[in-house]
Structure formats: structure tokens, C-alpha cells
mmCIF file of C-alpha atoms and ligand atoms in Angstrom:
data_model
loop_
_atom_site.group_PDB
_atom_site.id
_atom_site.type_symbol
_atom_site.label_atom_id
_atom_site.label_comp_id
_atom_site.label_asym_id
_atom_site.label_seq_id
_atom_site.Cartn_x
_atom_site.Cartn_y
_atom_site.Cartn_z
ATOM 1 C CA MET A 185 -23.889 -16.528 8.979
ATOM 2 C CA SER A 186 -21.016 -19.186 7.176
ATOM 3 C CA VAL A 187 -18.303 -17.040 7.709
ATOM 4 C CA SER A 188 -15.266 -17.961 10.058
ATOM 5 C CA SER A 189 -15.455 -15.851 13.450
ATOM 6 C CA ARG A 190 -11.863 -15.049 12.589
ATOM 7 C CA LEU A 191 -13.129 -13.275 9.770
ATOM 8 C CA GLN A 192 -16.823 -11.790 10.818
ATOM 9 C CA PRO A 193 -15.459 -8.916 12.133
ATOM 10 C CA PHE A 194 -14.018 -7.844 9.004
ATOM 11 C CA GLY A 195 -17.583 -8.271 6.869
ATOM 12 C CA VAL A 196 -17.177 -6.570 3.192
ATOM 13 C CA THR A 197 -14.656 -4.246 2.040
ATOM 14 C CA ILE A 198 -15.534 -0.766 1.704
ATOM 15 C CA PHE A 199 -14.475 -0.361 -1.799
ATOM 16 C CA ALA A 200 -16.783 -3.217 -2.745
ATOM 17 C CA GLU A 201 -19.167 -0.961 -1.212
ATOM 18 C CA MET A 202 -18.465 2.150 -2.758
ATOM 19 C CA THR A 203 -18.073 1.291 -5.945
ATOM 20 C CA ALA A 204 -21.815 -0.217 -6.358
ATOM 21 C CA LEU A 205 -22.944 2.982 -4.832
ATOM 22 C CA ALA A 206 -20.560 4.419 -7.487
ATOM 23 C CA GLN A 207 -21.788 2.492 -10.382
ATOM 24 C CA ALA A 208 -25.616 2.971 -9.451
ATOM 25 C CA HIS A 209 -25.275 6.841 -9.793
ATOM 26 C CA ASP A 210 -22.662 6.992 -12.417
ATOM 27 C CA ALA A 211 -20.358 8.246 -10.250
ATOM 28 C CA ILE A 212 -16.837 9.485 -11.175
ATOM 29 C CA ASN A 213 -14.957 6.861 -8.948
ATOM 30 C CA LEU A 214 -11.614 8.292 -6.732
ATOM 31 C CA GLY A 215 -12.242 5.311 -4.305
ATOM 32 C CA GLN A 216 -10.383 2.599 -5.365
ATOM 33 C CA GLY A 217 -6.800 2.671 -5.870
ATOM 34 C CA PHE A 218 -6.111 1.208 -9.209
ATOM 35 C CA PRO A 219 -4.608 3.606 -11.852
ATOM 36 C CA ASP A 220 -7.490 4.138 -14.873
ATOM 37 C CA TRP A 221 -4.844 3.546 -17.570
ATOM 38 C CA ASP A 222 -3.162 0.497 -19.050
ATOM 39 C CA GLY A 223 0.269 -1.044 -17.916
ATOM 40 C CA PRO A 224 3.431 -0.198 -19.868
ATOM 41 C CA ASP A 225 3.460 -1.575 -23.861
ATOM 42 C CA PHE A 226 7.518 -2.796 -22.836
ATOM 43 C CA VAL A 227 6.237 -4.836 -19.750
ATOM 44 C CA LYS A 228 3.237 -6.306 -21.179
ATOM 45 C CA GLN A 229 4.960 -6.953 -24.511
ATOM 46 C CA ALA A 230 6.959 -9.340 -22.130
ATOM 47 C CA ALA A 231 4.518 -11.236 -20.779
ATOM 48 C CA ALA A 232 2.425 -11.833 -24.178
ATOM 49 C CA GLU A 233 5.498 -13.181 -25.682
ATOM 50 C CA SER A 234 6.315 -15.341 -22.772
ATOM 51 C CA MET A 235 2.826 -16.611 -23.777
ATOM 52 C CA ARG A 236 3.669 -16.978 -27.465
ATOM 53 C CA LYS A 237 6.446 -18.625 -27.501
ATOM 54 C CA GLY A 238 5.773 -21.481 -25.445
ATOM 55 C CA GLY A 239 7.126 -22.955 -21.957
ATOM 56 C CA SER A 240 5.064 -20.203 -19.596
ATOM 57 C CA ASP A 241 1.693 -21.955 -18.840
ATOM 58 C CA GLN A 242 3.307 -24.479 -16.460
ATOM 59 C CA TYR A 243 3.744 -23.925 -12.425
ATOM 60 C CA PRO A 244 6.903 -22.002 -11.852
ATOM 61 C CA PRO A 245 9.348 -22.752 -9.155
ATOM 62 C CA MET A 246 7.949 -21.809 -5.938
ATOM 63 C CA PRO A 247 9.669 -18.835 -5.113
ATOM 64 C CA GLY A 248 9.172 -17.500 -8.623
ATOM 65 C CA ILE A 249 10.913 -17.553 -11.600
ATOM 66 C CA PRO A 250 15.224 -17.741 -11.809
ATOM 67 C CA PRO A 251 15.368 -14.305 -14.038
ATOM 68 C CA LEU A 252 12.341 -12.264 -11.808
ATOM 69 C CA ARG A 253 14.338 -13.100 -8.863
ATOM 70 C CA GLN A 254 17.489 -12.116 -10.488
ATOM 71 C CA ALA A 255 15.869 -9.335 -11.371
ATOM 72 C CA ILE A 256 14.849 -8.559 -8.184
ATOM 73 C CA ALA A 257 17.993 -8.901 -6.563
ATOM 74 C CA ASP A 258 19.649 -6.225 -8.825
ATOM 75 C CA ARG A 259 17.525 -3.765 -8.059
ATOM 76 C CA TYR A 260 17.253 -3.891 -4.609
ATOM 77 C CA SER A 261 21.086 -4.537 -4.006
ATOM 78 C CA ALA A 262 21.778 -1.181 -4.760
ATOM 79 C CA LYS A 263 18.398 0.172 -2.675
ATOM 80 C CA LEU A 264 19.202 -1.689 0.138
ATOM 81 C CA GLY A 265 23.304 -1.190 0.060
ATOM 82 C CA ARG A 266 23.699 -4.768 0.079
ATOM 83 C CA GLU A 267 24.348 -7.455 -2.401
ATOM 84 C CA ILE A 268 20.838 -10.093 -2.244
ATOM 85 C CA ASP A 269 20.807 -13.438 -2.775
ATOM 86 C CA PRO A 270 17.724 -14.331 -5.931
ATOM 87 C CA ASP A 271 17.905 -18.215 -4.441
ATOM 88 C CA THR A 272 17.521 -17.751 -0.326
ATOM 89 C CA GLU A 273 16.388 -13.860 -0.008
ATOM 90 C CA VAL A 274 13.699 -13.056 -2.830
ATOM 91 C CA THR A 275 9.977 -14.748 -2.721
ATOM 92 C CA VAL A 276 8.006 -13.868 -5.694
ATOM 93 C CA THR A 277 4.373 -13.696 -3.973
ATOM 94 C CA CYS A 278 1.047 -12.932 -5.223
ATOM 95 C CA GLY A 279 0.859 -9.307 -5.045
ATOM 96 C CA CYS A 280 2.216 -7.839 -1.914
ATOM 97 C CA THR A 281 -0.442 -8.714 -0.207
ATOM 98 C CA GLU A 282 0.053 -12.685 -0.349
ATOM 99 C CA GLY A 283 3.509 -11.292 0.763
ATOM 100 C CA LEU A 284 1.830 -9.415 3.532
ATOM 101 C CA PHE A 285 -0.080 -12.535 4.670
ATOM 102 C CA ALA A 286 3.018 -15.034 3.949
ATOM 103 C CA SER A 287 4.967 -13.155 6.199
ATOM 104 C CA LEU A 288 2.193 -12.818 8.942
ATOM 105 C CA VAL A 289 1.297 -16.569 9.239
ATOM 106 C CA GLY A 290 5.295 -18.277 8.703
ATOM 107 C CA LEU A 291 6.374 -15.323 11.150
ATOM 108 C CA VAL A 292 3.985 -14.743 13.645
ATOM 109 C CA ASP A 293 2.788 -17.341 16.206
ATOM 110 C CA PRO A 294 -0.875 -17.059 17.807
ATOM 111 C CA GLY A 295 -1.545 -14.879 20.521
ATOM 112 C CA ASP A 296 1.794 -13.066 19.576
ATOM 113 C CA GLU A 297 1.374 -9.506 19.278
ATOM 114 C CA VAL A 298 1.562 -7.240 16.350
ATOM 115 C CA VAL A 299 2.453 -3.177 15.424
ATOM 116 C CA ILE A 300 -0.606 -2.163 13.441
ATOM 117 C CA ILE A 301 0.187 1.663 12.539
ATOM 118 C CA ASN A 302 -3.619 3.369 11.764
ATOM 119 C CA PRO A 303 -4.695 4.501 9.627
ATOM 120 C CA TYR A 304 -3.827 0.999 7.357
ATOM 121 C CA TYR A 305 -3.832 -0.569 4.528
ATOM 122 C CA ASP A 306 -7.412 -3.166 5.155
ATOM 123 C CA SER A 307 -5.655 -6.163 4.544
ATOM 124 C CA TYR A 308 -3.694 -5.695 7.978
ATOM 125 C CA PRO A 309 -5.441 -6.768 10.272
ATOM 126 C CA VAL A 310 -7.430 -9.076 8.729
ATOM 127 C CA GLY A 311 -3.948 -10.532 8.179
ATOM 128 C CA VAL A 312 -2.597 -10.390 11.816
ATOM 129 C CA ALA A 313 -6.273 -11.837 12.930
ATOM 130 C CA MET A 314 -5.609 -15.034 10.351
ATOM 131 C CA ALA A 315 -2.177 -15.678 11.558
ATOM 132 C CA GLY A 316 -4.238 -15.820 15.207
ATOM 133 C CA ALA A 317 -2.550 -12.836 16.425
ATOM 134 C CA VAL A 318 -3.119 -10.028 18.745
ATOM 135 C CA PRO A 319 -3.013 -6.402 16.957
ATOM 136 C CA ARG A 320 -1.987 -3.008 18.981
ATOM 137 C CA HIS A 321 -2.916 -0.156 17.309
ATOM 138 C CA VAL A 322 -0.901 2.892 16.790
ATOM 139 C CA VAL A 323 -2.850 5.841 15.635
ATOM 140 C CA LEU A 324 -1.856 9.058 13.073
ATOM 141 C CA ARG A 325 -3.382 11.750 13.645
ATOM 142 C CA PRO A 326 -3.766 14.918 11.878
ATOM 143 C CA PRO A 327 -2.692 17.616 10.530
ATOM 144 C CA ASP A 328 0.758 16.026 10.000
ATOM 145 C CA PHE A 329 0.103 12.358 10.421
ATOM 146 C CA ARG A 330 3.141 12.045 12.257
ATOM 147 C CA LEU A 331 4.536 8.586 14.553
ATOM 148 C CA ASP A 332 4.045 9.931 17.921
ATOM 149 C CA VAL A 333 7.459 7.605 19.506
ATOM 150 C CA ASP A 334 5.642 7.584 22.896
ATOM 151 C CA GLU A 335 2.924 5.979 22.072
ATOM 152 C CA LEU A 336 4.668 3.768 19.256
ATOM 153 C CA ALA A 337 6.970 2.550 22.183
ATOM 154 C CA ALA A 338 3.708 2.497 24.562
ATOM 155 C CA ALA A 339 2.206 -0.318 21.990
ATOM 156 C CA PHE A 340 5.809 -2.329 21.889
ATOM 157 C CA SER A 341 6.086 -5.150 25.049
ATOM 158 C CA ASP A 342 7.613 -7.956 25.588
ATOM 159 C CA ARG A 343 4.723 -9.978 23.339
ATOM 160 C CA THR A 344 5.312 -8.024 20.568
ATOM 161 C CA LYS A 345 6.701 -9.973 17.438
ATOM 162 C CA ALA A 346 5.866 -7.493 14.490
ATOM 163 C CA ILE A 347 5.089 -4.300 13.056
ATOM 164 C CA LEU A 348 3.605 -3.982 9.932
ATOM 165 C CA LEU A 349 4.956 -0.353 8.359
ATOM 166 C CA ASN A 350 3.585 0.874 5.425
ATOM 167 C CA THR A 351 5.692 3.745 3.691
ATOM 168 C CA PRO A 352 4.969 6.327 1.873
ATOM 169 C CA HIS A 353 1.946 5.867 3.647
ATOM 170 C CA ASN A 354 -1.889 5.321 2.121
ATOM 171 C CA PRO A 355 -3.996 6.910 3.166
ATOM 172 C CA SER A 356 -2.315 10.060 4.643
ATOM 173 C CA GLY A 357 0.657 10.307 1.736
ATOM 174 C CA ARG A 358 3.559 10.897 4.802
ATOM 175 C CA VAL A 359 6.666 9.397 3.984
ATOM 176 C CA PHE A 360 7.962 8.870 7.208
ATOM 177 C CA ASP A 361 11.182 11.237 8.077
ATOM 178 C CA ARG A 362 14.662 9.636 9.211
ATOM 179 C CA ALA A 363 13.832 10.424 12.879
ATOM 180 C CA GLU A 364 10.573 8.788 12.499
ATOM 181 C CA MET A 365 12.176 5.632 11.120
ATOM 182 C CA GLU A 366 14.986 5.540 13.491
ATOM 183 C CA ALA A 367 12.265 5.114 16.709
ATOM 184 C CA VAL A 368 10.700 2.399 14.649
ATOM 185 C CA ALA A 369 14.349 0.463 14.286
ATOM 186 C CA ASP A 370 15.105 1.690 17.910
ATOM 187 C CA LEU A 371 11.861 -0.466 19.221
ATOM 188 C CA CYS A 372 12.527 -2.931 16.982
ATOM 189 C CA ILE A 373 15.758 -3.742 18.068
ATOM 190 C CA GLU A 374 15.194 -3.356 22.174
ATOM 191 C CA HIS A 375 12.082 -5.646 21.856
ATOM 192 C CA ASP A 376 13.385 -8.231 19.030
ATOM 193 C CA VAL A 377 10.819 -7.747 16.671
ATOM 194 C CA ILE A 378 10.574 -8.049 13.260
ATOM 195 C CA ALA A 379 9.486 -5.817 10.430
ATOM 196 C CA ILE A 380 7.213 -6.107 8.297
ATOM 197 C CA CYS A 381 7.800 -3.251 5.338
ATOM 198 C CA ASP A 382 5.152 -2.423 2.781
ATOM 199 C CA GLU A 383 7.034 -0.222 -0.215
ATOM 200 C CA VAL A 384 4.000 -0.432 -2.794
ATOM 201 C CA TYR A 385 4.474 3.174 -2.908
ATOM 202 C CA GLU A 386 8.243 3.477 -3.313
ATOM 203 C CA GLU A 387 8.691 4.620 -6.591
ATOM 204 C CA ILE A 388 5.392 7.732 -6.353
ATOM 205 C CA THR A 389 7.088 10.450 -3.737
ATOM 206 C CA PHE A 390 7.399 13.694 -4.597
ATOM 207 C CA GLY A 391 10.319 15.247 -2.767
ATOM 208 C CA PRO A 392 11.121 13.815 0.387
ATOM 209 C CA GLU A 393 13.317 10.448 0.305
ATOM 210 C CA HIS A 394 11.470 7.426 0.690
ATOM 211 C CA ILE A 395 14.084 5.641 3.643
ATOM 212 C CA ARG A 396 13.998 1.702 3.643
ATOM 213 C CA LEU A 397 13.881 0.681 7.154
ATOM 214 C CA ALA A 398 15.867 -2.637 6.241
ATOM 215 C CA THR A 399 18.858 -0.300 5.477
ATOM 216 C CA LEU A 400 18.724 1.396 9.438
ATOM 217 C CA PRO A 401 21.681 0.285 11.724
ATOM 218 C CA GLY A 402 20.674 -3.297 13.020
ATOM 219 C CA MET A 403 17.518 -3.439 11.063
ATOM 220 C CA GLU A 404 18.691 -6.209 7.936
ATOM 221 C CA GLU A 405 18.235 -9.017 9.759
ATOM 222 C CA ARG A 406 15.090 -8.632 11.174
ATOM 223 C CA THR A 407 13.135 -6.689 8.342
ATOM 224 C CA VAL A 408 10.846 -8.261 5.313
ATOM 225 C CA THR A 409 10.447 -5.285 2.781
ATOM 226 C CA LEU A 410 7.496 -6.303 0.540
ATOM 227 C CA SER A 411 6.586 -4.443 -2.840
ATOM 228 C CA SER A 412 4.756 -5.409 -6.493
ATOM 229 C CA VAL A 413 4.373 -3.878 -9.666
ATOM 230 C CA GLY A 414 0.655 -2.943 -8.891
ATOM 231 C CA LYS A 415 1.430 0.905 -8.384
ATOM 232 C CA THR A 416 4.953 1.528 -9.679
ATOM 233 C CA TYR A 417 3.899 0.204 -12.864
ATOM 234 C CA SER A 418 -0.069 0.607 -13.067
ATOM 235 C CA LEU A 419 0.188 -3.349 -13.457
ATOM 236 C CA THR A 420 -3.080 -3.817 -9.960
ATOM 237 C CA GLY A 421 -4.431 -6.458 -11.639
ATOM 238 C CA TRP A 422 -1.164 -8.685 -12.575
ATOM 239 C CA LYS A 423 -0.541 -9.305 -8.553
ATOM 240 C CA VAL A 424 3.064 -9.808 -8.842
ATOM 241 C CA GLY A 425 5.102 -8.985 -5.858
ATOM 242 C CA TRP A 426 7.982 -9.879 -3.779
ATOM 243 C CA ALA A 427 9.071 -10.030 -0.418
ATOM 244 C CA ILE A 428 13.310 -9.341 0.318
ATOM 245 C CA ALA A 429 14.609 -10.985 3.740
ATOM 246 C CA PRO A 430 17.152 -12.523 5.243
ATOM 247 C CA HIS A 431 17.599 -16.506 4.717
ATOM 248 C CA HIS A 432 16.109 -17.054 8.225
ATOM 249 C CA LEU A 433 13.010 -14.848 7.673
ATOM 250 C CA THR A 434 12.828 -16.226 3.830
ATOM 251 C CA ALA A 435 12.114 -19.395 5.056
ATOM 252 C CA GLY A 436 9.122 -18.176 6.738
ATOM 253 C CA VAL A 437 7.821 -16.513 4.308
ATOM 254 C CA ARG A 438 8.402 -19.366 1.901
ATOM 255 C CA ALA A 439 6.707 -22.314 4.247
ATOM 256 C CA ALA A 440 3.626 -20.098 3.891
ATOM 257 C CA HIS A 441 3.728 -18.849 0.812
ATOM 258 C CA GLN A 442 4.303 -22.714 -1.044
ATOM 259 C CA TYR A 443 0.687 -23.676 1.116
ATOM 260 C CA MET A 444 -0.906 -20.640 0.564
ATOM 261 C CA THR A 445 -0.224 -19.438 -3.467
ATOM 262 C CA PHE A 446 2.245 -21.595 -4.291
ATOM 263 C CA THR A 447 3.395 -19.298 -7.044
ATOM 264 C CA THR A 448 1.837 -16.622 -9.026
ATOM 265 C CA PRO A 449 1.344 -16.864 -13.151
ATOM 266 C CA THR A 450 4.119 -17.633 -15.070
ATOM 267 C CA PRO A 451 3.403 -15.087 -17.953
ATOM 268 C CA VAL A 452 2.888 -12.091 -15.791
ATOM 269 C CA GLN A 453 6.704 -12.977 -14.060
ATOM 270 C CA HIS A 454 8.107 -12.712 -17.013
ATOM 271 C CA GLY A 455 6.281 -9.213 -17.742
ATOM 272 C CA ALA A 456 7.372 -8.305 -14.479
ATOM 273 C CA VAL A 457 11.143 -9.056 -15.315
ATOM 274 C CA ALA A 458 11.038 -6.450 -17.909
ATOM 275 C CA ALA A 459 9.268 -3.992 -15.343
ATOM 276 C CA LEU A 460 12.279 -4.190 -13.172
ATOM 277 C CA GLU A 461 14.718 -3.247 -16.139
ATOM 278 C CA ALA A 462 13.154 -0.306 -16.880
ATOM 279 C CA PRO A 463 15.477 2.799 -17.156
ATOM 280 C CA GLU A 464 15.985 5.368 -14.320
ATOM 281 C CA THR A 465 13.705 7.687 -16.414
ATOM 282 C CA PHE A 466 10.706 5.292 -16.413
ATOM 283 C CA TYR A 467 10.513 6.480 -12.771
ATOM 284 C CA ASP A 468 11.265 10.197 -13.254
ATOM 285 C CA GLU A 469 8.244 10.061 -15.290
ATOM 286 C CA LEU A 470 5.689 8.204 -13.264
ATOM 287 C CA ARG A 471 6.939 10.618 -10.304
ATOM 288 C CA GLU A 472 6.348 13.896 -12.717
ATOM 289 C CA SER A 473 3.151 13.049 -14.095
ATOM 290 C CA TYR A 474 1.168 11.947 -10.451
ATOM 291 C CA ARG A 475 3.129 14.884 -8.913
ATOM 292 C CA ALA A 476 1.204 16.802 -11.567
ATOM 293 C CA LYS A 477 -2.121 15.144 -10.715
ATOM 294 C CA ARG A 478 -1.436 15.851 -7.482
ATOM 295 C CA ASP A 479 -1.633 19.448 -7.436
ATOM 296 C CA LEU A 480 -4.686 19.637 -9.918
ATOM 297 C CA LEU A 481 -6.368 17.772 -7.355
ATOM 298 C CA ALA A 482 -4.953 19.621 -4.572
ATOM 299 C CA ASP A 483 -5.519 23.331 -5.968
ATOM 300 C CA GLY A 484 -9.259 22.411 -7.263
ATOM 301 C CA LEU A 485 -10.027 21.018 -3.839
ATOM 302 C CA THR A 486 -8.879 23.813 -2.173
ATOM 303 C CA SER A 487 -10.405 26.188 -4.496
ATOM 304 C CA VAL A 488 -13.951 24.451 -3.434
ATOM 305 C CA GLY A 489 -13.442 24.550 -0.292
ATOM 306 C CA PHE A 490 -12.195 21.360 0.590
ATOM 307 C CA ASP A 491 -9.320 21.504 3.625
ATOM 308 C CA VAL A 492 -6.001 19.189 1.657
ATOM 309 C CA HIS A 493 -3.708 17.469 3.337
ATOM 310 C CA ILE A 494 -0.977 17.609 0.597
ATOM 311 C CA PRO A 495 0.566 13.954 0.179
ATOM 312 C CA ASP A 496 4.558 13.623 0.108
ATOM 313 C CA GLY A 497 3.659 10.059 -1.243
ATOM 314 C CA THR A 498 1.411 8.016 -2.985
ATOM 315 C CA TYR A 499 -1.947 8.602 -5.192
ATOM 316 C CA PHE A 500 -3.918 9.479 -2.103
ATOM 317 C CA MET A 501 -5.321 12.244 -0.575
ATOM 318 C CA LEU A 502 -6.697 13.190 2.292
ATOM 319 C CA ALA A 503 -9.220 16.061 3.002
ATOM 320 C CA GLY A 504 -11.079 17.663 5.641
ATOM 321 C CA TYR A 505 -15.128 18.530 4.790
ATOM 322 C CA SER A 506 -16.190 20.842 7.630
ATOM 323 C CA ARG A 507 -17.149 23.766 5.126
ATOM 324 C CA PHE A 508 -19.667 21.584 3.777
ATOM 325 C CA SER A 509 -21.127 19.597 6.634
ATOM 326 C CA GLY A 510 -20.724 18.231 9.674
ATOM 327 C CA GLU A 511 -21.721 14.741 9.194
ATOM 328 C CA ASP A 512 -19.456 11.855 9.721
ATOM 329 C CA ASP A 513 -16.997 10.632 6.580
ATOM 330 C CA ARG A 514 -18.998 7.507 5.704
ATOM 331 C CA ALA A 515 -22.148 9.654 5.488
ATOM 332 C CA PHE A 516 -20.534 12.374 3.676
ATOM 333 C CA ALA A 517 -18.725 9.723 1.507
ATOM 334 C CA ARG A 518 -22.112 8.957 0.926
ATOM 335 C CA ARG A 519 -23.888 11.958 -0.001
ATOM 336 C CA LEU A 520 -21.000 12.583 -2.412
ATOM 337 C CA VAL A 521 -21.831 9.944 -4.494
ATOM 338 C CA GLU A 522 -25.621 10.342 -4.915
ATOM 339 C CA GLN A 523 -25.539 14.462 -4.709
ATOM 340 C CA VAL A 524 -22.113 15.263 -7.108
ATOM 341 C CA GLY A 525 -21.748 12.067 -8.674
ATOM 342 C CA VAL A 526 -17.903 11.452 -7.021
ATOM 343 C CA ALA A 527 -16.755 8.733 -4.854
ATOM 344 C CA VAL A 528 -14.470 8.704 -2.718
ATOM 345 C CA ILE A 529 -13.469 6.769 0.367
ATOM 346 C CA PRO A 530 -14.259 7.344 3.870
ATOM 347 C CA PRO A 531 -11.256 6.583 5.757
ATOM 348 C CA SER A 532 -12.884 5.723 9.059
ATOM 349 C CA VAL A 533 -13.026 1.914 8.060
ATOM 350 C CA PHE A 534 -8.852 2.115 8.217
ATOM 351 C CA TYR A 535 -8.700 2.508 11.489
ATOM 352 C CA ASP A 536 -9.115 0.173 14.598
ATOM 353 C CA ASP A 537 -11.834 3.310 16.150
ATOM 354 C CA PRO A 538 -13.787 4.657 13.753
ATOM 355 C CA ALA A 539 -13.971 7.542 15.870
ATOM 356 C CA ASP A 540 -10.087 8.448 14.579
ATOM 357 C CA GLY A 541 -10.813 9.234 11.483
ATOM 358 C CA HIS A 542 -14.157 10.227 10.291
ATOM 359 C CA SER A 543 -13.720 14.090 9.475
ATOM 360 C CA LEU A 544 -12.024 13.288 7.024
ATOM 361 C CA ILE A 545 -12.259 11.402 3.249
ATOM 362 C CA ARG A 546 -9.716 10.078 0.677
ATOM 363 C CA PHE A 547 -9.142 10.762 -2.922
ATOM 364 C CA ALA A 548 -7.033 8.714 -5.560
ATOM 365 C CA PHE A 549 -5.598 10.583 -7.781
ATOM 366 C CA CYS A 550 -4.127 7.786 -10.242
ATOM 367 C CA LYS A 551 -7.348 8.749 -12.784
ATOM 368 C CA GLN A 552 -6.813 10.559 -16.126
ATOM 369 C CA THR A 553 -6.733 14.290 -16.674
ATOM 370 C CA PRO A 554 -9.693 14.863 -17.742
ATOM 371 C CA VAL A 555 -11.195 12.494 -14.856
ATOM 372 C CA LEU A 556 -10.043 14.489 -11.975
ATOM 373 C CA GLU A 557 -11.076 17.759 -13.323
ATOM 374 C CA ALA A 558 -14.686 16.304 -13.921
ATOM 375 C CA ALA A 559 -14.797 15.572 -10.311
ATOM 376 C CA VAL A 560 -13.577 19.316 -9.235
ATOM 377 C CA GLU A 561 -16.321 20.599 -11.360
ATOM 378 C CA ARG A 562 -18.580 18.152 -9.693
ATOM 379 C CA LEU A 563 -17.736 18.515 -6.565
ATOM 380 C CA SER A 564 -17.792 22.857 -6.688
ATOM 381 C CA ARG A 565 -21.025 22.392 -7.162
ATOM 382 C CA LEU A 566 -21.440 21.224 -3.374
ATOM 383 C CA SER A 567 -22.927 24.222 -1.008
ATOM 384 C CA PRO A 568 -21.399 25.221 1.963
ATOM 385 C CA ASN A 569 -22.619 24.574 4.900
HETATM 386 C C1 PLP B 611 -0.282 0.112 1.388
HETATM 387 C C2 PLP B 611 -0.759 -0.599 0.360
HETATM 388 N N1 PLP B 611 0.111 -1.871 0.544
HETATM 389 C C3 PLP B 611 -0.907 -3.051 -0.667
HETATM 390 C C4 PLP B 611 -1.518 -2.722 -1.731
HETATM 391 C C5 PLP B 611 -1.958 -3.819 -2.258
HETATM 392 O O1 PLP B 611 -0.403 -4.463 -2.879
HETATM 393 P P1 PLP B 611 -0.832 -5.748 -4.157
HETATM 394 O O2 PLP B 611 -1.781 -5.108 -5.121
HETATM 395 O O3 PLP B 611 0.312 -5.341 -4.848
HETATM 396 O O4 PLP B 611 -1.773 -6.571 -3.372
HETATM 397 C C6 PLP B 611 -2.297 -1.744 -1.317
HETATM 398 C C7 PLP B 611 -3.445 -1.371 -2.486
HETATM 399 O O5 PLP B 611 -3.580 -0.665 -2.077
HETATM 400 C C8 PLP B 611 -1.890 -0.488 -0.619
HETATM 401 O O6 PLP B 611 -2.741 0.517 -0.352
#
């Protein structure tokens, strides 16, 4: 075994495992969180045009090409309610994931503690490990997946350096409300903690307002806001993301980013400029389309016999399956692929203690309508306990 001791605990991602299984059984794959359609033409054309006309083939500036940083600053100045400086407060990264790693490695010291909300995007504990930091886990529990303020407070101490907060939240579909966000802010201020906010699903919400931690009083100077083109513009393969933070935090993000990746490919940065300039109707249509998919899948799963947790945001849906089986989620997910040909993700892999998530499975509904319909049809063949 030549994997470093730092990374050995994490093994192979569940996505690789479930995708291989899905392929072997010719299953409908509602596991991985990427759309089964292409990104918008106007964005692809902007990237293609930048390649065609030349000047896009060499290293772009380390923090990102100026027009993209400007487009990010313009869009987020409105969202964050303050004037963002594209030169000192915006860094273009290789997807949100690199922004996350750069934030952790650039701002957190070995031995510091980092609060992680469970279930988590599976890169979080790996990023914390790579920074040499110590994770402190806080669990969201069904049926409502609310942040328990007492549990959260117990995870903070004078050793806490940062919290990783993802809202809208994958995989629960929660959009944390103002009381929850204020509780996080109060603890960050009390313990002088940096908030690293993963907002990749910021535009995929179905009613509740997406509250940005950076906009709460006292949080602007201690928050790194991360996002990317992946989910909002259906361009997960482009890996163009950004980190927005006040100058003193941006210095840390860039200190890591300049040596991790240095930059992200130039043509897709030009494409991202066009994406960020999309009219508001683009986002309305995105939400409407995902709302229809959410409702279709939720109704279908409910009629088949699953206990659906209706998401307020993201394109994921958790569902209980006690009507069909008492197995743990990994065993049940494996059986779903093998017996009915539908691949899902067992969310226990997103918890520090897998037992906290072993009675649910996660469906991704970023798939074309006939694919979702076919999945429901296959699932209707499941026989109850
Ligand atoms: C919560 C969350 N953050 C980040 C990402 C990845 O973002 P990117 O592809 O921009 O690195 C994902 C992808 O599934 C995610 O669910």
C-alpha cells in the first residue's frame, strides 16, 4: 500500500464504486450529481470563440482572468450587499473543490480544529486531513435535518479555526434558515472562527431563501464564499469555481492556490464570463425545471413506497426504505442496482459515523425526465418486506 497515511482512511470514493456497479448491471444512474445534458450553448460558444480567436492557450493570471473576476465581483456585490474588489477579493479556482482545499490549506494550521456538518460533501474530511487539522463533527438528523444549536456549540472551542458550511445542503436538500445561520454566525464570532461556505447549489432552491453567511453582521470579515459553474450552469466538467473573501482571507486562499493548481484553464474561464452574465430568466428557468423534476421523482418514489424527504434546494433527495428492507443503506443500494437496475448513493459514507446515515438512500434528480420516469417504473417492481 503506497497511499500516504494521511489519505489511507478515505479509500475509493463511493461514486466510483456505484458507477462501476451501475455499468455492470446496465442500471439507470441516479447516483452521481451531474446533469445528463450539456451546458448552455451561449456559454460553450464563448469558450470556443476564445480558443478560435487565439490568445487563450497560455497560463492565465494566477487569480483568474480579469474579465471573469470582474463578472464574479459584479454578480456577488449585489448578492453579498457590499462592493467586492475583483483584484483583492476574488480568486478563480479549479471548481469549488479546489477553493475548499485552498481555503483549508491556506488558512488552517496543523492541529487546528475544523467543524464539519454531517452528512457532508465527501471532500470535506479529506481537505481537513490534508491541512493536518482535526475534524469536529456535528450531525443533522432526520426527519428535519435541522442544525442542533447545542450540538453545534459543543463542537466549538478555543482550538476551532474554521467551520465548513454547505447551504443549500447536499445531500439533505436543506436550505438553512435564518435562525440556524445566525447560530453559526454567533459561534464564529464568539470563538473567532473562519467560515468556509460552500454555496454551489445557491441557485437551485424551491421556495426558502438562500441566506449567505457572509451577509450576517460581523461575518463579512471572516467568511470565504465558494461556488462554481458546475451546478448552476450544468457544467460540472469545466471545473471553474471561485473563492470570494476579504483581502486578508484571500491572501491565504491564494497562498495555497498558486502552488496547488496555479490557475484553471483559460478558455473555460472565458466561457464562465458569459455564464455569469446570463439574464435572471436563466436562473428562473433552472429552478422551474428542477422543481418539476423534484416533484416528479418525489411523487413517483412516494407512490412506490419510499419515505421521501422533500428537498428545499439542491438536486438531491433522501428517502427512507423501511417498507422494502431492514438492510443498511450500502446493502440496499447494492440490491437496487442488482435487482431493479437503479443506482443511488448510500449516504452513510457522508458521515463520520456511518451508523448515523444507514437508513436512507440518496437520489440525484439532475436527469432528463424520461430517465426519472424510467427509474420510478423500475423501482415499482420492488417488493415490500
Ligand atoms: C456540496 C458540494 N460542493 C462542491 C461540489 C463540487 O463542486 P465543483 O465541481 O465545483 O468542485 C459538489 C459536487 O457534488 C457538492 O455537492
